[in-house]
Short mmCIF file of C-alpha atoms in Angstrom, two decimals:
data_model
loop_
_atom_site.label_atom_id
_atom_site.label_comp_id
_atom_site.label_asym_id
_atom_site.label_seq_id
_atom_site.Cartn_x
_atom_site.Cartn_y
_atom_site.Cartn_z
CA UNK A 1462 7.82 34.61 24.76
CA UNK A 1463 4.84 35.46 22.93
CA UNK A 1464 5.35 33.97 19.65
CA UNK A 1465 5.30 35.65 16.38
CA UNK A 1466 2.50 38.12 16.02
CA UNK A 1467 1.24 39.77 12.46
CA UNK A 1468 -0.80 42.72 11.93
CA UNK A 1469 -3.23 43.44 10.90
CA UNK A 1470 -5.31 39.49 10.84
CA UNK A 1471 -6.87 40.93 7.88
CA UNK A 1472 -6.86 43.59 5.29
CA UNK A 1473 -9.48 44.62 2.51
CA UNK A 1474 -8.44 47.39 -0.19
CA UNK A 1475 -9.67 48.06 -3.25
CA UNK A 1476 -6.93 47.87 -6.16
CA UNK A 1477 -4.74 50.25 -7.20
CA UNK A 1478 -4.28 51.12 -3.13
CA UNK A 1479 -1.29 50.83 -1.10
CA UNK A 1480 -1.16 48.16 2.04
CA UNK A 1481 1.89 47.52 4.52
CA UNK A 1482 1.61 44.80 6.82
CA UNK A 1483 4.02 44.42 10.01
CA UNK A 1484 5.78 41.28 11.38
CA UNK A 1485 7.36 41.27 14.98
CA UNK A 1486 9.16 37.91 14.92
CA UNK A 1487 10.05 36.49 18.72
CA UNK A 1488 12.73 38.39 20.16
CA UNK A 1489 16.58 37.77 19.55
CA UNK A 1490 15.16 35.91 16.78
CA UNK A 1491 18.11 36.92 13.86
CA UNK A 1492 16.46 35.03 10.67
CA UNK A 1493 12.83 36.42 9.31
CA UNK A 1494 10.87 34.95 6.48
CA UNK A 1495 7.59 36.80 4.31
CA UNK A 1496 5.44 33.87 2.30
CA UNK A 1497 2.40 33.91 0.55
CA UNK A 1498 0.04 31.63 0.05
CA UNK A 1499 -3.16 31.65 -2.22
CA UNK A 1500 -6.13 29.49 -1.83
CA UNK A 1501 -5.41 25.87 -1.90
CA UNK A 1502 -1.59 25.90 -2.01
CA UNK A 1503 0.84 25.76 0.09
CA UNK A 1504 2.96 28.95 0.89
CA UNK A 1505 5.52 30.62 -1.57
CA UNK A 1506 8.90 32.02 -0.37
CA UNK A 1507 9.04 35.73 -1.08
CA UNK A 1508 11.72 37.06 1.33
CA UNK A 1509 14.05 37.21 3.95
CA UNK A 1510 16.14 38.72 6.04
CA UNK A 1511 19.35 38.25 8.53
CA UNK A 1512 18.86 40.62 11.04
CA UNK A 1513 18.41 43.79 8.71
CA UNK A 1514 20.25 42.16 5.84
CA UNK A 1515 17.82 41.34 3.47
CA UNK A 1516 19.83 38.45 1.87
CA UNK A 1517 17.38 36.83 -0.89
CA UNK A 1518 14.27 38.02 -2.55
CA UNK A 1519 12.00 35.63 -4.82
CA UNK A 1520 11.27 36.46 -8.20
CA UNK A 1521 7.20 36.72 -7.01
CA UNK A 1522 8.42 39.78 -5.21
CA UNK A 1523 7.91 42.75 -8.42
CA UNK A 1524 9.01 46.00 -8.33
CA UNK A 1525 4.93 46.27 -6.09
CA UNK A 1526 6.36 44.71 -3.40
CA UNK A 1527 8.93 45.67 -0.64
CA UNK A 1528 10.14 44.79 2.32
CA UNK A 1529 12.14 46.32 5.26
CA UNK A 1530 13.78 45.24 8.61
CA UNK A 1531 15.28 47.84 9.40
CA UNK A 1532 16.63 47.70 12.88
CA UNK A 1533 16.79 43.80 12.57
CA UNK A 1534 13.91 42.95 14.86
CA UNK A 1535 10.54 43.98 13.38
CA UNK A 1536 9.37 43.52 9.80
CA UNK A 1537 7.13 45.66 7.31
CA UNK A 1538 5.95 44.47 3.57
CA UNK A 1539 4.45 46.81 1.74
CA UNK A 1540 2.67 46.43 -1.44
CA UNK A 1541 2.26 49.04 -4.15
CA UNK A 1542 -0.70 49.56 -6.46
CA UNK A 1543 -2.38 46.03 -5.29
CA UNK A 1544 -3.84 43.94 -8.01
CA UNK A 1545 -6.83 41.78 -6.98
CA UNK A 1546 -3.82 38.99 -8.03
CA UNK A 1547 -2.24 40.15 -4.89
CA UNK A 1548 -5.52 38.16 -2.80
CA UNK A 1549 -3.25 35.91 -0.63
CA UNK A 1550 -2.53 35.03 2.76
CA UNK A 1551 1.39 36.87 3.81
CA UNK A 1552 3.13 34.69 7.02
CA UNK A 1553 5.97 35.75 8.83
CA UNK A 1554 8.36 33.33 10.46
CA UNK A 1555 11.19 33.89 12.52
CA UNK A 1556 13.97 31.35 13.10
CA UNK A 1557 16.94 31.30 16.12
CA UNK A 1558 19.99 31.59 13.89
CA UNK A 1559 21.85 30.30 10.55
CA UNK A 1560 22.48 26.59 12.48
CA UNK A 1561 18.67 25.91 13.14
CA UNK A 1562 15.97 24.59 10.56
CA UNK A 1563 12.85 25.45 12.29
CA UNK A 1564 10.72 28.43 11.71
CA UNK A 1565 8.17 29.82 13.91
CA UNK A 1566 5.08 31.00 12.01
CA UNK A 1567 2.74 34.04 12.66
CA UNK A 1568 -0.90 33.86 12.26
CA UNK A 1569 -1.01 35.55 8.77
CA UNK A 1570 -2.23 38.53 7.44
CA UNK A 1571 -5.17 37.88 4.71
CA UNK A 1572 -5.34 39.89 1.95
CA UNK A 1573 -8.28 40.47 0.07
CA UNK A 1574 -8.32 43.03 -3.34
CA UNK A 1575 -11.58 44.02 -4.39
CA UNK B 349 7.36 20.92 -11.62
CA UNK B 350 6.81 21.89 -7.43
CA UNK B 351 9.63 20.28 -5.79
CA UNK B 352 7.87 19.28 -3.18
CA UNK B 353 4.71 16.77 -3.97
CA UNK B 354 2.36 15.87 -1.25
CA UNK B 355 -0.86 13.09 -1.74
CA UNK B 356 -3.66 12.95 -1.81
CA UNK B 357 -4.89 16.18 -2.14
CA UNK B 358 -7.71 15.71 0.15
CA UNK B 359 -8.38 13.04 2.66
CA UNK B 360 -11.91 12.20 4.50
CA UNK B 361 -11.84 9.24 7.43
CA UNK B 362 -14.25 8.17 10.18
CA UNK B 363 -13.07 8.98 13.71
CA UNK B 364 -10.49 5.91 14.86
CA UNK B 365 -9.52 5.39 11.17
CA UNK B 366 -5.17 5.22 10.60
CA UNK B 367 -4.08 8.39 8.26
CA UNK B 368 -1.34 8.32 6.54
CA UNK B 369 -0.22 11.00 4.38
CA UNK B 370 2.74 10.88 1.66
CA UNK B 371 5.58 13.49 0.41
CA UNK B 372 7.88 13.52 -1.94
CA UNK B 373 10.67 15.69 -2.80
CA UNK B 374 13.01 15.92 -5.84
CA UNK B 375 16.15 18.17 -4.47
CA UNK B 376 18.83 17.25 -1.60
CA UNK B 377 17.49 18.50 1.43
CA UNK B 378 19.18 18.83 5.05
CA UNK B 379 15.66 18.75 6.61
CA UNK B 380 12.05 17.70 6.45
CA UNK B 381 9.29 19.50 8.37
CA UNK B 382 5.92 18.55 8.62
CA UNK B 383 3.53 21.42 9.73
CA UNK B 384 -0.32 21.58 10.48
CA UNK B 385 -2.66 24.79 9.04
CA UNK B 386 -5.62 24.88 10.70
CA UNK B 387 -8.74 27.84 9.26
CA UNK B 388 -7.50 31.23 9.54
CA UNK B 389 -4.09 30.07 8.46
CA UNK B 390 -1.63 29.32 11.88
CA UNK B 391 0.98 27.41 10.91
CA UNK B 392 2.34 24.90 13.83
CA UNK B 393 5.39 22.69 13.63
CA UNK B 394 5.05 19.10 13.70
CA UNK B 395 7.76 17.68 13.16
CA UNK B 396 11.26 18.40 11.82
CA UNK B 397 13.24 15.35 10.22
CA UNK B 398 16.31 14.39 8.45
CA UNK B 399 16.48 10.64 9.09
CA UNK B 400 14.90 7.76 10.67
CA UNK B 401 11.44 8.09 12.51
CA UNK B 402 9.91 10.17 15.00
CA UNK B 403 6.85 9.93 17.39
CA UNK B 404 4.88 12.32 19.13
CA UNK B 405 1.27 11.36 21.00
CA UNK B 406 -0.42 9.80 18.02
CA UNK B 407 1.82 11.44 15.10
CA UNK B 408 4.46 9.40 13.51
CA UNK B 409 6.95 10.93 10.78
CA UNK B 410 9.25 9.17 8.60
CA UNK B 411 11.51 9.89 5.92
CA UNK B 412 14.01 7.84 3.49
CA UNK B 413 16.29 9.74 2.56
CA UNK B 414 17.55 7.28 -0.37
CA UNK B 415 14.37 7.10 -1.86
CA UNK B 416 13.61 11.23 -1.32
CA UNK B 417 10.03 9.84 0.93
CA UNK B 418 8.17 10.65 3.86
CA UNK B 419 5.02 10.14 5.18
CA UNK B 420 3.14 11.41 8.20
CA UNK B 421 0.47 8.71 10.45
CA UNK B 422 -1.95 9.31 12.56
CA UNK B 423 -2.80 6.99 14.97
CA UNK B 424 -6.58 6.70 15.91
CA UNK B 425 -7.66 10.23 14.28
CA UNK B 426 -9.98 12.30 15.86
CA UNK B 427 -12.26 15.41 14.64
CA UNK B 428 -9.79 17.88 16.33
CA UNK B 429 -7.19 16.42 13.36
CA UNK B 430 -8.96 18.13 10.88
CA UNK B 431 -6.59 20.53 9.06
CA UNK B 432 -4.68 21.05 6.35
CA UNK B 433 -0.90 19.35 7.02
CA UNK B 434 2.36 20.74 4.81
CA UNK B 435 5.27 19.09 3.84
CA UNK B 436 8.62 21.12 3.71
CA UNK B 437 11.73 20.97 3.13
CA UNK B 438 15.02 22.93 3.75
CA UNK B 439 17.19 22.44 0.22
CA UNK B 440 20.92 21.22 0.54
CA UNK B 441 22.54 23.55 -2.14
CA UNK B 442 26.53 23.17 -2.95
CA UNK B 443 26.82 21.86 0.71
CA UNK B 444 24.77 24.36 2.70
CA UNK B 445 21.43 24.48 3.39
CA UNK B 446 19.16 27.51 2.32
CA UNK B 447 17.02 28.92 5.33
CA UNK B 448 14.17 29.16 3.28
CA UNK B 449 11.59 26.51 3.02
CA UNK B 450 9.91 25.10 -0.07
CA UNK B 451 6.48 23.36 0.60
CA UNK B 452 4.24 21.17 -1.12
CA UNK B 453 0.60 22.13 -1.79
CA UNK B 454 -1.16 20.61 1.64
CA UNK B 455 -3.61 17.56 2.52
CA UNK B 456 -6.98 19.00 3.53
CA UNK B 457 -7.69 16.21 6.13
CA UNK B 458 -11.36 16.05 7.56
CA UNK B 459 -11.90 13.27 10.05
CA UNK B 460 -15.81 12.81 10.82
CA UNK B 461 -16.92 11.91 14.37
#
């Protein structure tokens, strides 16, 4: 089991550019979760999915952002037309099923919009 | 208003020094986690809670559910406790609990040899 894993660690775009960033939660894991967290807070729910239902979005996620699961086991978020506002830290965590609490968090992908 | 609130903010102790760090929480949750960020942004699991008291090494979580509380100790801190540590919580909603997590804003904890 190799955890959850994130990539890329870190991303640098100028705005107005388009970024996707991929999410491979641990395997037969059936729940996936996309926060974000800006400097000094903690993280912000954005999205998630049940296996490649994506069954609640936040209101943080604008028409810029989207996200896809599409065979139910990895994730991608992409972000349209970034906005240095978009500057954040994204995590990924992964959770066994509906009847268990914990997550499993990824290292993070780190954002930065010049 | 966050629904989850977390003090202090920041924290500095000498090495040896008992931390204890408070959270709050305003909505009916089924459980409590308490995670640890160290630089570069990992997120580890703690603890998970929904009653009583748990212990592991030198970390102690507890929670009161009545009065919506819990705090994390640490025992004899040491350097390598430096980090930033998160309350969350899962939210009870209509009598099921919402995967998602809602977290409080972090205690930057910096323990000096």
């Amino acid at each position: 089991d190799t955890g959850v894993s994130q990539d890329p660690r870190h991303k640098i775009t100028k705005r107005g550019q388009n970024v996707t960033f991929r999410c491979d939660p641990i395997s037969e894991h059936n729940r996936l979760y996309w926060y974000r967290q800006t400097l000094g807070q903690g993280p912000e729910f954005l999205t998630y999915f049940q296996n490649e239902a994506q069954l609640e979005k936040s209101r943080l996620l604008s028409d810029r952002f989207s996200a896809e699961r599409p065979k139910g086991s990895f994730s991608t978020l992409e972000i349209q037309r970034t906005e240095q506002g978009d500057s954040a830290m994204y995590l990924c965590a992964s959770s066994p099923n509906a009847g268990t609490y914990e997550q499993y968090f990824g290292p993070g992908t780190r954002l930065t919009v010049t | 208003k966050n629904e989850v609130e977390q003090s202090p903010q920041n924290l500095t102790a000498q090495e040896g020094e008992f931390i204890t760090i408070n959270c709050s929480y305003s909505v009916g949750i089924s459980a409590l986690h308490w995670l640890q960020q160290h630089p570069g942004g990992g997120i580890v699991s703690l603890f998970m809670l929904s009653s009583g008291k748990k212990k592991h090494g030198r970390l102690i979580a507890t929670i009161n559910i009545q009065e919506k509380h819990s705090s994390l100790h640490i025992t004899a801190s040491h350097p390598r406790d430096s980090a930033v540590y998160i309350c969350a919580v899962n939210v009870s909603h209509r009598g099921s609990t919402l995967g998602r997590l809602y977290f409080g804003r972090g205690t930057q904890l910096t323990v000096w040899p």
